[in-house]
Tab-separated table of N, CA, C and O in Angstrom:
chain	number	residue	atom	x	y	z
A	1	UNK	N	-7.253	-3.860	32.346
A	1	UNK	CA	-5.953	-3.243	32.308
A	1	UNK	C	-5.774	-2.555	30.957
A	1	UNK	O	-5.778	-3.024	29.819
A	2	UNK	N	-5.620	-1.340	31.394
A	2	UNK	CA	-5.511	-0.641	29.896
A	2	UNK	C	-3.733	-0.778	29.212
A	2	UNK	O	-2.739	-1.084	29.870
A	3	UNK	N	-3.778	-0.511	28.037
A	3	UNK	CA	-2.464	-0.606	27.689
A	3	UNK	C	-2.441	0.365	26.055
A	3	UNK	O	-3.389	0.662	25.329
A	4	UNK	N	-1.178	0.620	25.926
A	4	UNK	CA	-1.229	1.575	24.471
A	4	UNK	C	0.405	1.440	24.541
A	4	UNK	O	1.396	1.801	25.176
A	5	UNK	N	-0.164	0.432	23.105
A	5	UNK	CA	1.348	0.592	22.360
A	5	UNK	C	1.773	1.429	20.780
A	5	UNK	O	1.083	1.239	19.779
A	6	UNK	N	2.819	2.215	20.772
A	6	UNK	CA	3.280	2.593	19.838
A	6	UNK	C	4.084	2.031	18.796
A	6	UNK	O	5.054	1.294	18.975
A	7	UNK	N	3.624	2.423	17.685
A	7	UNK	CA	4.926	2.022	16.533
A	7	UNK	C	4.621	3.342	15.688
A	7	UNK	O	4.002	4.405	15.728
A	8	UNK	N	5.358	2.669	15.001
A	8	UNK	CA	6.015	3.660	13.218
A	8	UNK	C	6.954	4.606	13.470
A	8	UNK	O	7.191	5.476	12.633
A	9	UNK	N	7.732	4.536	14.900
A	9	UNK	CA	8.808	5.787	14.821
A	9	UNK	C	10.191	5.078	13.703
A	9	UNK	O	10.164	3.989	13.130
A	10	UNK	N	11.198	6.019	13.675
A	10	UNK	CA	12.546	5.351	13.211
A	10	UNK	C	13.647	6.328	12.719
A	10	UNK	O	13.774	7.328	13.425
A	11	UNK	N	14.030	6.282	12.216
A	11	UNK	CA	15.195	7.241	11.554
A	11	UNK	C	14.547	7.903	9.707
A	11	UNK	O	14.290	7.270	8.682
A	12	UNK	N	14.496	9.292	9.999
A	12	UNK	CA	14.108	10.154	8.550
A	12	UNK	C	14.997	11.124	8.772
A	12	UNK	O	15.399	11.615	9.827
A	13	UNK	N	15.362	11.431	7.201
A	13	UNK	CA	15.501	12.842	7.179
A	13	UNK	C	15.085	13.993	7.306
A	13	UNK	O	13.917	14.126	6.943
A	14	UNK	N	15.630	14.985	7.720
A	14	UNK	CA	15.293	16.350	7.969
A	14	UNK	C	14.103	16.465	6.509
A	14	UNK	O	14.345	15.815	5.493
A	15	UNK	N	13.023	17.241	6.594
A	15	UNK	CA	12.132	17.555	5.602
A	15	UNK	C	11.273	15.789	5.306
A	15	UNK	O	11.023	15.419	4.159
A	16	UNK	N	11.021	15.133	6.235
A	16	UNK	CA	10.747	13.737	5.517
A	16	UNK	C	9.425	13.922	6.376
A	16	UNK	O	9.145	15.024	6.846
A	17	UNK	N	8.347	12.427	6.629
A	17	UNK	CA	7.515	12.279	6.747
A	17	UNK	C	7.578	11.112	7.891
A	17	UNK	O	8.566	10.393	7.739
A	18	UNK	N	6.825	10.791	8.903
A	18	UNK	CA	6.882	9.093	9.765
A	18	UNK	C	4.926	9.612	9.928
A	18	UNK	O	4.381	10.671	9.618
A	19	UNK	N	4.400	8.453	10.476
A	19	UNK	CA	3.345	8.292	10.581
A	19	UNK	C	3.216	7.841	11.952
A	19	UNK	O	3.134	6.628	11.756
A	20	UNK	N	3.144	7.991	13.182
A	20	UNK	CA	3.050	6.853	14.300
A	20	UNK	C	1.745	6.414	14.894
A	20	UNK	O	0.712	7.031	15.151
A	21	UNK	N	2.108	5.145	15.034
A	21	UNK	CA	0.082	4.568	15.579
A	21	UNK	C	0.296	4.616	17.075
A	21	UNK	O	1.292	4.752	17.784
A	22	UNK	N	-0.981	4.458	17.297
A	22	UNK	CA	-1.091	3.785	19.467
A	22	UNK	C	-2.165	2.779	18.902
A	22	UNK	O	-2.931	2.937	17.951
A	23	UNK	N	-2.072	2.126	19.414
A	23	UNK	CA	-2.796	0.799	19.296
A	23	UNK	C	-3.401	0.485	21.011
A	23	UNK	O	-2.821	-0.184	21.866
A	24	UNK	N	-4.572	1.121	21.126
A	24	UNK	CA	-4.932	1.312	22.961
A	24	UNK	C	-5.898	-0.365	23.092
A	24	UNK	O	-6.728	-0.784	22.284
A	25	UNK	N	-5.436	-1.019	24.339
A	25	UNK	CA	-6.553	-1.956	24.912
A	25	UNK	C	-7.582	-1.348	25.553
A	25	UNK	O	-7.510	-1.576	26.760
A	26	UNK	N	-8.602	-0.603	25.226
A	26	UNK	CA	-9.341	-0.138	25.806
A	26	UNK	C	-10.875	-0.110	25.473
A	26	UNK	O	-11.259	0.203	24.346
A	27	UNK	N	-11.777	-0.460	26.523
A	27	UNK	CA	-12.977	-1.114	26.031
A	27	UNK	C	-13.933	-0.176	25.593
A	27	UNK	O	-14.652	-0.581	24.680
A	28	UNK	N	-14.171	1.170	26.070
A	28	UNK	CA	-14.622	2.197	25.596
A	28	UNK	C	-13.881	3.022	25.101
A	28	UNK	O	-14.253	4.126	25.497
A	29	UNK	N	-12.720	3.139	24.210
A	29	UNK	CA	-11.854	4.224	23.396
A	29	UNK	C	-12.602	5.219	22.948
A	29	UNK	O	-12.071	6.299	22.689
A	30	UNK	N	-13.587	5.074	22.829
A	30	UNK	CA	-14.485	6.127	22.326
A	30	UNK	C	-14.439	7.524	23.450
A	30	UNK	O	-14.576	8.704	23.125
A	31	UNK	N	-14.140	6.823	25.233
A	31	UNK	CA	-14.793	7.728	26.356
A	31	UNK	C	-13.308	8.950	26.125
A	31	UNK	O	-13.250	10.048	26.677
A	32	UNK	N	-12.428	8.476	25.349
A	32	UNK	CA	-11.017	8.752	26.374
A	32	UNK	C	-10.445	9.954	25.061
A	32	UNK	O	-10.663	9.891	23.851
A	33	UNK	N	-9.803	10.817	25.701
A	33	UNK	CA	-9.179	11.809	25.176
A	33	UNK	C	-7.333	10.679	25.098
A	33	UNK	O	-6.646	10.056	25.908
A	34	UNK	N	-7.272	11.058	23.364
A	34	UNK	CA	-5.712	10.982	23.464
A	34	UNK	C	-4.848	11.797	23.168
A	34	UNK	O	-5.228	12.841	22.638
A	35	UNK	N	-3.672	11.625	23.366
A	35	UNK	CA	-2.701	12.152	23.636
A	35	UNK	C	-1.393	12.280	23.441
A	35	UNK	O	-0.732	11.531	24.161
A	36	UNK	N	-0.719	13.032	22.650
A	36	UNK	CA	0.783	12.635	22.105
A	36	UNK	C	1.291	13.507	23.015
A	36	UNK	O	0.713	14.500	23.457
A	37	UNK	N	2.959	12.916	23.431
A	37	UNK	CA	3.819	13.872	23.961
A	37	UNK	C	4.914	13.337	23.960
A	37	UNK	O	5.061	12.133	24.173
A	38	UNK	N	5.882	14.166	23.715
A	38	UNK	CA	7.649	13.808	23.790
A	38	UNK	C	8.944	14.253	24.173
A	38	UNK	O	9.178	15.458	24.269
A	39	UNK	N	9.559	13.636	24.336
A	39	UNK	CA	11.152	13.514	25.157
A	39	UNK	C	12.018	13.625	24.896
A	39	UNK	O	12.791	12.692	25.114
A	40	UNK	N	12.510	14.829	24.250
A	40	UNK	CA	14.186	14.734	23.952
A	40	UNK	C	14.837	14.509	24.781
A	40	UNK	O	14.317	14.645	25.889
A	41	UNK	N	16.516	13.980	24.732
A	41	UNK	CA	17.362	13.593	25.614
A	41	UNK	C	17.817	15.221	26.275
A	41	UNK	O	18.053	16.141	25.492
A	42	UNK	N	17.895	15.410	27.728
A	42	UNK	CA	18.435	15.928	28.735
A	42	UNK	C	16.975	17.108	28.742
A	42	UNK	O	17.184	18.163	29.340
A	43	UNK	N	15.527	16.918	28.082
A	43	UNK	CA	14.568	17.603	28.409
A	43	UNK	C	13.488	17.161	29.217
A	43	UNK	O	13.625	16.076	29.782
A	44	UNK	N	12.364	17.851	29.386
A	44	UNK	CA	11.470	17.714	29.725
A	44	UNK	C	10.518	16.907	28.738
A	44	UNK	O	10.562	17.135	27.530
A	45	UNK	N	9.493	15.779	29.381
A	45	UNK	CA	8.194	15.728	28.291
A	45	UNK	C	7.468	17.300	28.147
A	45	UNK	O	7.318	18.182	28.993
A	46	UNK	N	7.037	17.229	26.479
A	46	UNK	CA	6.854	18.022	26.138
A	46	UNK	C	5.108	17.320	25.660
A	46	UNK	O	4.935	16.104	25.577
A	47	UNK	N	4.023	18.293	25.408
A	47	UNK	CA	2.633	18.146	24.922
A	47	UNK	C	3.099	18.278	23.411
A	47	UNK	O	3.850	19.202	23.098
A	48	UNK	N	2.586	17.213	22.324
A	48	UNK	CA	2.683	17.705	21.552
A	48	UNK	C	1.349	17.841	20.913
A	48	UNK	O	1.344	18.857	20.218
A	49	UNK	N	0.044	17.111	20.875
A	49	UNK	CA	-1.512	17.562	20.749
A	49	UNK	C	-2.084	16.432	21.428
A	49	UNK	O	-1.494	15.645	22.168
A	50	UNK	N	-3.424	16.437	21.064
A	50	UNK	CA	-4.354	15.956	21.513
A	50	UNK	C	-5.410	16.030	20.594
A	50	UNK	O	-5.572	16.999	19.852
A	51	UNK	N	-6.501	14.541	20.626
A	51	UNK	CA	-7.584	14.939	19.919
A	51	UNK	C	-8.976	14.294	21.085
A	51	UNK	O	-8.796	13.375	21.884
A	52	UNK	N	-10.166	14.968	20.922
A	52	UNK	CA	-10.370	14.440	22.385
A	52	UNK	C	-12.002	13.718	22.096
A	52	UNK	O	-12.624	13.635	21.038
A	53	UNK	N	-12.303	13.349	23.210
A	53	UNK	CA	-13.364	11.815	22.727
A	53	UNK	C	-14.452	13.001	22.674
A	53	UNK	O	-15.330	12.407	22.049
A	54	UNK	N	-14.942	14.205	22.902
A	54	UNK	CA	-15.853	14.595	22.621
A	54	UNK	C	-16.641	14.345	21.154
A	54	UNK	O	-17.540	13.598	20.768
A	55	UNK	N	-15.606	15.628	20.420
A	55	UNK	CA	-16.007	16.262	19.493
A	55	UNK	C	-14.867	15.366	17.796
A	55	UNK	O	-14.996	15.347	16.572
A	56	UNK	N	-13.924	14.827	18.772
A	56	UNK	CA	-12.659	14.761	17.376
A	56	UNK	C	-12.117	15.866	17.627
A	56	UNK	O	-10.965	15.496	17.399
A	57	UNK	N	-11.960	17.381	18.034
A	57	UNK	CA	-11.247	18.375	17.787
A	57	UNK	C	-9.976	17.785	18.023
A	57	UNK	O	-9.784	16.642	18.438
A	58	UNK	N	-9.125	18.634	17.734
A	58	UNK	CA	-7.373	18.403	18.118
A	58	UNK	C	-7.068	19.850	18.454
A	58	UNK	O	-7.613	20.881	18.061
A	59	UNK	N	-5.934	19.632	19.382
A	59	UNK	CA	-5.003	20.551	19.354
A	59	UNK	C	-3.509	20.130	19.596
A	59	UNK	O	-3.110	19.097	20.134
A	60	UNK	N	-2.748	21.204	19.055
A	60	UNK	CA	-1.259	21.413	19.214
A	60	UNK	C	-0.705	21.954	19.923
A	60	UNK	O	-1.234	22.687	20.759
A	61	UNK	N	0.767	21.729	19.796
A	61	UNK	CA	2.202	22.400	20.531
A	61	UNK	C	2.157	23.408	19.249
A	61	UNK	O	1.909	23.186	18.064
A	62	UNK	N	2.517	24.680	19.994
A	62	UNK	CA	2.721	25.316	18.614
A	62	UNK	C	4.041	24.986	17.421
A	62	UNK	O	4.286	25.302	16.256
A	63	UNK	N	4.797	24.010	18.705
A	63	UNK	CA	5.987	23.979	17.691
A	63	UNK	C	5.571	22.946	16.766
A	63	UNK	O	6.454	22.939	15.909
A	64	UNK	N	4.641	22.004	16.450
A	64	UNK	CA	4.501	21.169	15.435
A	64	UNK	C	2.794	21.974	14.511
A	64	UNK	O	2.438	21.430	13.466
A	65	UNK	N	2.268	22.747	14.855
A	65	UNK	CA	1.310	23.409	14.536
A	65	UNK	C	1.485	23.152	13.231
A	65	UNK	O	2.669	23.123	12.895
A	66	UNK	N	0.428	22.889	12.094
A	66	UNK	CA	0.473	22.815	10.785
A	66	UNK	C	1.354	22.009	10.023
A	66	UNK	O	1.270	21.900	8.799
A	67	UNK	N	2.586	21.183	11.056
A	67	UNK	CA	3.106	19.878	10.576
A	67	UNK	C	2.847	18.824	11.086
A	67	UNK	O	3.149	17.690	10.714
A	68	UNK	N	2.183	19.214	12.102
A	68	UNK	CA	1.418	17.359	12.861
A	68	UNK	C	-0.076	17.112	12.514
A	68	UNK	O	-0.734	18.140	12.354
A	69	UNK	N	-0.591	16.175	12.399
A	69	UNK	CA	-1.698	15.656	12.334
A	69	UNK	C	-2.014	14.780	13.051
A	69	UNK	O	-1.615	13.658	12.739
A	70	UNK	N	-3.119	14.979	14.690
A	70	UNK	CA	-3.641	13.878	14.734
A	70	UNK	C	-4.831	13.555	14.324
A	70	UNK	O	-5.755	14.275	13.944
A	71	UNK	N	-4.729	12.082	14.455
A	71	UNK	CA	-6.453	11.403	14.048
A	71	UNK	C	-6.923	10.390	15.151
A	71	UNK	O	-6.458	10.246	16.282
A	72	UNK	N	-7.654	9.920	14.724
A	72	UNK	CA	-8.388	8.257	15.589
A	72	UNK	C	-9.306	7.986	15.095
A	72	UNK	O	-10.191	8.705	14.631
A	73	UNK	N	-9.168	6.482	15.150
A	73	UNK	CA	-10.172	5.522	14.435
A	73	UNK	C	-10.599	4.454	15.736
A	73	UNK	O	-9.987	3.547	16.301
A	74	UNK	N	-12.192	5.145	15.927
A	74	UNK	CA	-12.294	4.154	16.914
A	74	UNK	C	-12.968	2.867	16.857
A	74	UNK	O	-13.161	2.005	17.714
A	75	UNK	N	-13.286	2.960	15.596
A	75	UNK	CA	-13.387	1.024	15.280
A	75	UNK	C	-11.940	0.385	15.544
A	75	UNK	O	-11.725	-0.803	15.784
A	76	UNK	N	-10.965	1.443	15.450
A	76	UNK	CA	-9.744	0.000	15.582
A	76	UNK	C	-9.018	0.653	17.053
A	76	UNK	O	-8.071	-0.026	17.450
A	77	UNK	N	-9.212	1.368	17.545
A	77	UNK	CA	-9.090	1.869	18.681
A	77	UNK	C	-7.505	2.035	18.941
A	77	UNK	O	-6.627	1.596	19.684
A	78	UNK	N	-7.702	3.064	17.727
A	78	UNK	CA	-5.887	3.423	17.479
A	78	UNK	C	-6.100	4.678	17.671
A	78	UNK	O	-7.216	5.143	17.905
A	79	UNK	N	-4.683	5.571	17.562
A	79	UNK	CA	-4.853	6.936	17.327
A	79	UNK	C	-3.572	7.065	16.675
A	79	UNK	O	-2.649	6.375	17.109
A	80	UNK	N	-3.362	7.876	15.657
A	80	UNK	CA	-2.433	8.003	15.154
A	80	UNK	C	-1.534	9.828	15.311
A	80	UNK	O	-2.005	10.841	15.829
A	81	UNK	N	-0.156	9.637	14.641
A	81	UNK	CA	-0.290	11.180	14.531
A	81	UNK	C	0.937	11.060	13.360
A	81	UNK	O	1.915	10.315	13.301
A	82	UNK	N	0.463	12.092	12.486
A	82	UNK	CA	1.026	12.257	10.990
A	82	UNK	C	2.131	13.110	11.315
A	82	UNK	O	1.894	13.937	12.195
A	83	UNK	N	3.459	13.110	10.742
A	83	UNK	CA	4.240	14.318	11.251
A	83	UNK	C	4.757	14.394	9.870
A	83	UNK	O	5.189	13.393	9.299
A	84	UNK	N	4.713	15.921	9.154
A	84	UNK	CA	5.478	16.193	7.984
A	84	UNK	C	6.509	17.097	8.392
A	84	UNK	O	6.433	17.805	9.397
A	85	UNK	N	7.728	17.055	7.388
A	85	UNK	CA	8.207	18.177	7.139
A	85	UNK	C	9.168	18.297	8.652
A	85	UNK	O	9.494	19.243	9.368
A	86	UNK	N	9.346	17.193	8.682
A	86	UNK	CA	10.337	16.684	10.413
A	86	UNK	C	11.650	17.528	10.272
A	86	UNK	O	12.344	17.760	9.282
A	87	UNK	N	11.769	17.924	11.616
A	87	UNK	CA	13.064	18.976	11.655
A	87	UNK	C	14.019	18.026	12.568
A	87	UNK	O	13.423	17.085	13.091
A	88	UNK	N	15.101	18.106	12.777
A	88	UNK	CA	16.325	17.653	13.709
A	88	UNK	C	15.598	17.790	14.447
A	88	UNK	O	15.037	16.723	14.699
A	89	UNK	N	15.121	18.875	15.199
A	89	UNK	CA	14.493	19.414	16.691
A	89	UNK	C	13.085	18.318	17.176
A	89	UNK	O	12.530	18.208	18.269
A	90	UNK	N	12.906	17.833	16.270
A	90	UNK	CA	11.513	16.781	16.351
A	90	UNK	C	12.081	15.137	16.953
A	90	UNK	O	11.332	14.191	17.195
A	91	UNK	N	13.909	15.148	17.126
A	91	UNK	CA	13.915	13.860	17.265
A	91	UNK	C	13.662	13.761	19.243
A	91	UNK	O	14.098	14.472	20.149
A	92	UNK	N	12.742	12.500	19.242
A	92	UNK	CA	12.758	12.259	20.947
A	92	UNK	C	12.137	11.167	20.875
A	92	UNK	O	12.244	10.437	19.890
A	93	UNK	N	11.257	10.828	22.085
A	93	UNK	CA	11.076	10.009	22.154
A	93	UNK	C	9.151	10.061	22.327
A	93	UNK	O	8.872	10.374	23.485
A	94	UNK	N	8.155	9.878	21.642
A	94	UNK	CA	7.570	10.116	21.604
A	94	UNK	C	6.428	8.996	22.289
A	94	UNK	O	6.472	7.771	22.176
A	95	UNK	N	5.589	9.662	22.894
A	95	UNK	CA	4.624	8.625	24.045
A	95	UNK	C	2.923	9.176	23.365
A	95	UNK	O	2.596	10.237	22.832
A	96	UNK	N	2.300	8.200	23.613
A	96	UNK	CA	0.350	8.207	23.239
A	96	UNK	C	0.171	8.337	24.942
A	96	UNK	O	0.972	7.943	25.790
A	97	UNK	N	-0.986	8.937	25.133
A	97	UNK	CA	-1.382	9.017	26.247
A	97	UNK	C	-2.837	8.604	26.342
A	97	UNK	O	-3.310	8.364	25.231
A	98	UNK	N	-3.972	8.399	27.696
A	98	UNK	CA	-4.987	8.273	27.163
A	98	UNK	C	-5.652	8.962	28.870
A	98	UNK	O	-5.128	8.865	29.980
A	99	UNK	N	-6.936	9.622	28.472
A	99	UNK	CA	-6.991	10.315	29.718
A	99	UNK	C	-8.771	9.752	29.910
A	99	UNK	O	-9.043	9.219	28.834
A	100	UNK	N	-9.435	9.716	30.410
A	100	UNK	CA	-11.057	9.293	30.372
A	100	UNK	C	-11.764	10.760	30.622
A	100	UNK	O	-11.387	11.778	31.204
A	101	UNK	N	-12.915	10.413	29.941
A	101	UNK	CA	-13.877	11.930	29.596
A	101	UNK	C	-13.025	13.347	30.155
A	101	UNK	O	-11.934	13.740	29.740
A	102	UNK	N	-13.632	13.790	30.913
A	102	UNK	CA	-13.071	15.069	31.131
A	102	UNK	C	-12.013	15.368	32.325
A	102	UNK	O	-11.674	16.483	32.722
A	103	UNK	N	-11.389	13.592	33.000
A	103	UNK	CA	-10.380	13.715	33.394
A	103	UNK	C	-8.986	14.400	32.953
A	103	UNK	O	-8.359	14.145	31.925
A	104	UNK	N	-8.636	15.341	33.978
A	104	UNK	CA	-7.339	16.234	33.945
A	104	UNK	C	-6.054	15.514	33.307
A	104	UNK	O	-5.421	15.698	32.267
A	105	UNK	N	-5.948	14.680	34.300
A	105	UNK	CA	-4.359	14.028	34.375
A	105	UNK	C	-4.844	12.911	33.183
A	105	UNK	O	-5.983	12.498	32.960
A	106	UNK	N	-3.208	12.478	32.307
A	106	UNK	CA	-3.804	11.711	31.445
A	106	UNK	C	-3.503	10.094	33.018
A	106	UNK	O	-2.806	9.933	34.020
A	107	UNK	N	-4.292	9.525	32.438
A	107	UNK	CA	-4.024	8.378	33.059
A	107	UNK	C	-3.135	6.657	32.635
A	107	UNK	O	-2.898	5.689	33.357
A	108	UNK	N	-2.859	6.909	31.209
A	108	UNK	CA	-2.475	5.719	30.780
A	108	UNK	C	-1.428	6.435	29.409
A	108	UNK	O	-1.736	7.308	28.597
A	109	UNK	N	0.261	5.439	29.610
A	109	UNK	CA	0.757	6.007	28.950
A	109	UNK	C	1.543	4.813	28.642
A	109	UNK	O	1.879	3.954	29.457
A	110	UNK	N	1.961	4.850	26.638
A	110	UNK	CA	2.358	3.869	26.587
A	110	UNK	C	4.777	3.866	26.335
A	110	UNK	O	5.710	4.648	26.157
A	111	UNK	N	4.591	2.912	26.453
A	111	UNK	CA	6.180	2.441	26.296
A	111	UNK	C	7.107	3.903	25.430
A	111	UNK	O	8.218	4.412	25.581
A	112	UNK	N	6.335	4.068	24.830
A	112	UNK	CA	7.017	5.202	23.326
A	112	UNK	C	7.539	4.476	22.510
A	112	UNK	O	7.663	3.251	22.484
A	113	UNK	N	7.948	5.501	21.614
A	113	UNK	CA	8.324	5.211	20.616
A	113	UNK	C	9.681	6.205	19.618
A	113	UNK	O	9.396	7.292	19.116
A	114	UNK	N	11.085	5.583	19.492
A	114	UNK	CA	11.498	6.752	18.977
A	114	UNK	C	11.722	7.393	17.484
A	114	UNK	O	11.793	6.699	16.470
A	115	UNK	N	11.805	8.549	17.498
A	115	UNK	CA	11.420	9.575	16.370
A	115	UNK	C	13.319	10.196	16.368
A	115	UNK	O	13.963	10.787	17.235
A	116	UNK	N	13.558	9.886	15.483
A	116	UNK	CA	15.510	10.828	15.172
A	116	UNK	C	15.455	10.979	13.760
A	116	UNK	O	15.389	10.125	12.876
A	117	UNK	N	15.502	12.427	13.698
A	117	UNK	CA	15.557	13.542	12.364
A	117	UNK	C	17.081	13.546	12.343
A	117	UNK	O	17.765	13.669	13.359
A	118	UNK	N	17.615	13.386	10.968
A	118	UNK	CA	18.465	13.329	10.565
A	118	UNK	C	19.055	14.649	9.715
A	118	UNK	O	19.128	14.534	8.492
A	119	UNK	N	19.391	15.648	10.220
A	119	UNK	CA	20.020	17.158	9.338
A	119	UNK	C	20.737	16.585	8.025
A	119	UNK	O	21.262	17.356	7.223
């Protein structure tokens, strides 16, 4: 049973910094592409990147482009994602995803976690 839990969201100010982990139960983390994405209230989930079990590459939403960072460490079979320079517009609710090799759909998504930028 796979599972991925989040922390490090919380309350920052506008221009501030949060860090958030996924912490995945998963026995090969290495196979699996992850996945950030998030939820403002009365929106849609939104993609916000990905870094994928190939290569490490990442990609972005353009709206966090050059203020998000993801990573992963798969000795501890986390994935993290760095967010600087947080705008109001960044507060939601933010979810890790985890998808296996070159499966489409992600398949495993955890609880979230929330993120509220403070103007």
């Amino acid at each position: 049973q796979v599972q991925l839990v989040e922390s490090g969201g919380g309350l920052v100010q506008a221009g501030g910094s949060l860090r958030l982990s996924c912490a995945a139960s998963i026995r090969t983390f290495s196979s699996y592409t992850m996945g950030w994405f998030r939820q403002a209230p009365g929106k849609e989930r939104e993609f916000v990147g990905r870094v994928s079990w190939r290569d490490g590459s990442t990609a972005y939403a353009d709206s966090v482009k050059g203020r998000f960072t993801i990573s992963r460490d798969n000795a501890k079979n986390t994935v993290y994602l760095q967010m600087n320079n947080l705008r109001p517009e960044d507060t939601a609710v933010y979810y890790c995803a985890a998808k296996y090799f070159t499966t489409i759909q992600y398949n495993y998504w955890g609880q979230g976690t929330q993120v509220t930028v403070s103007s």
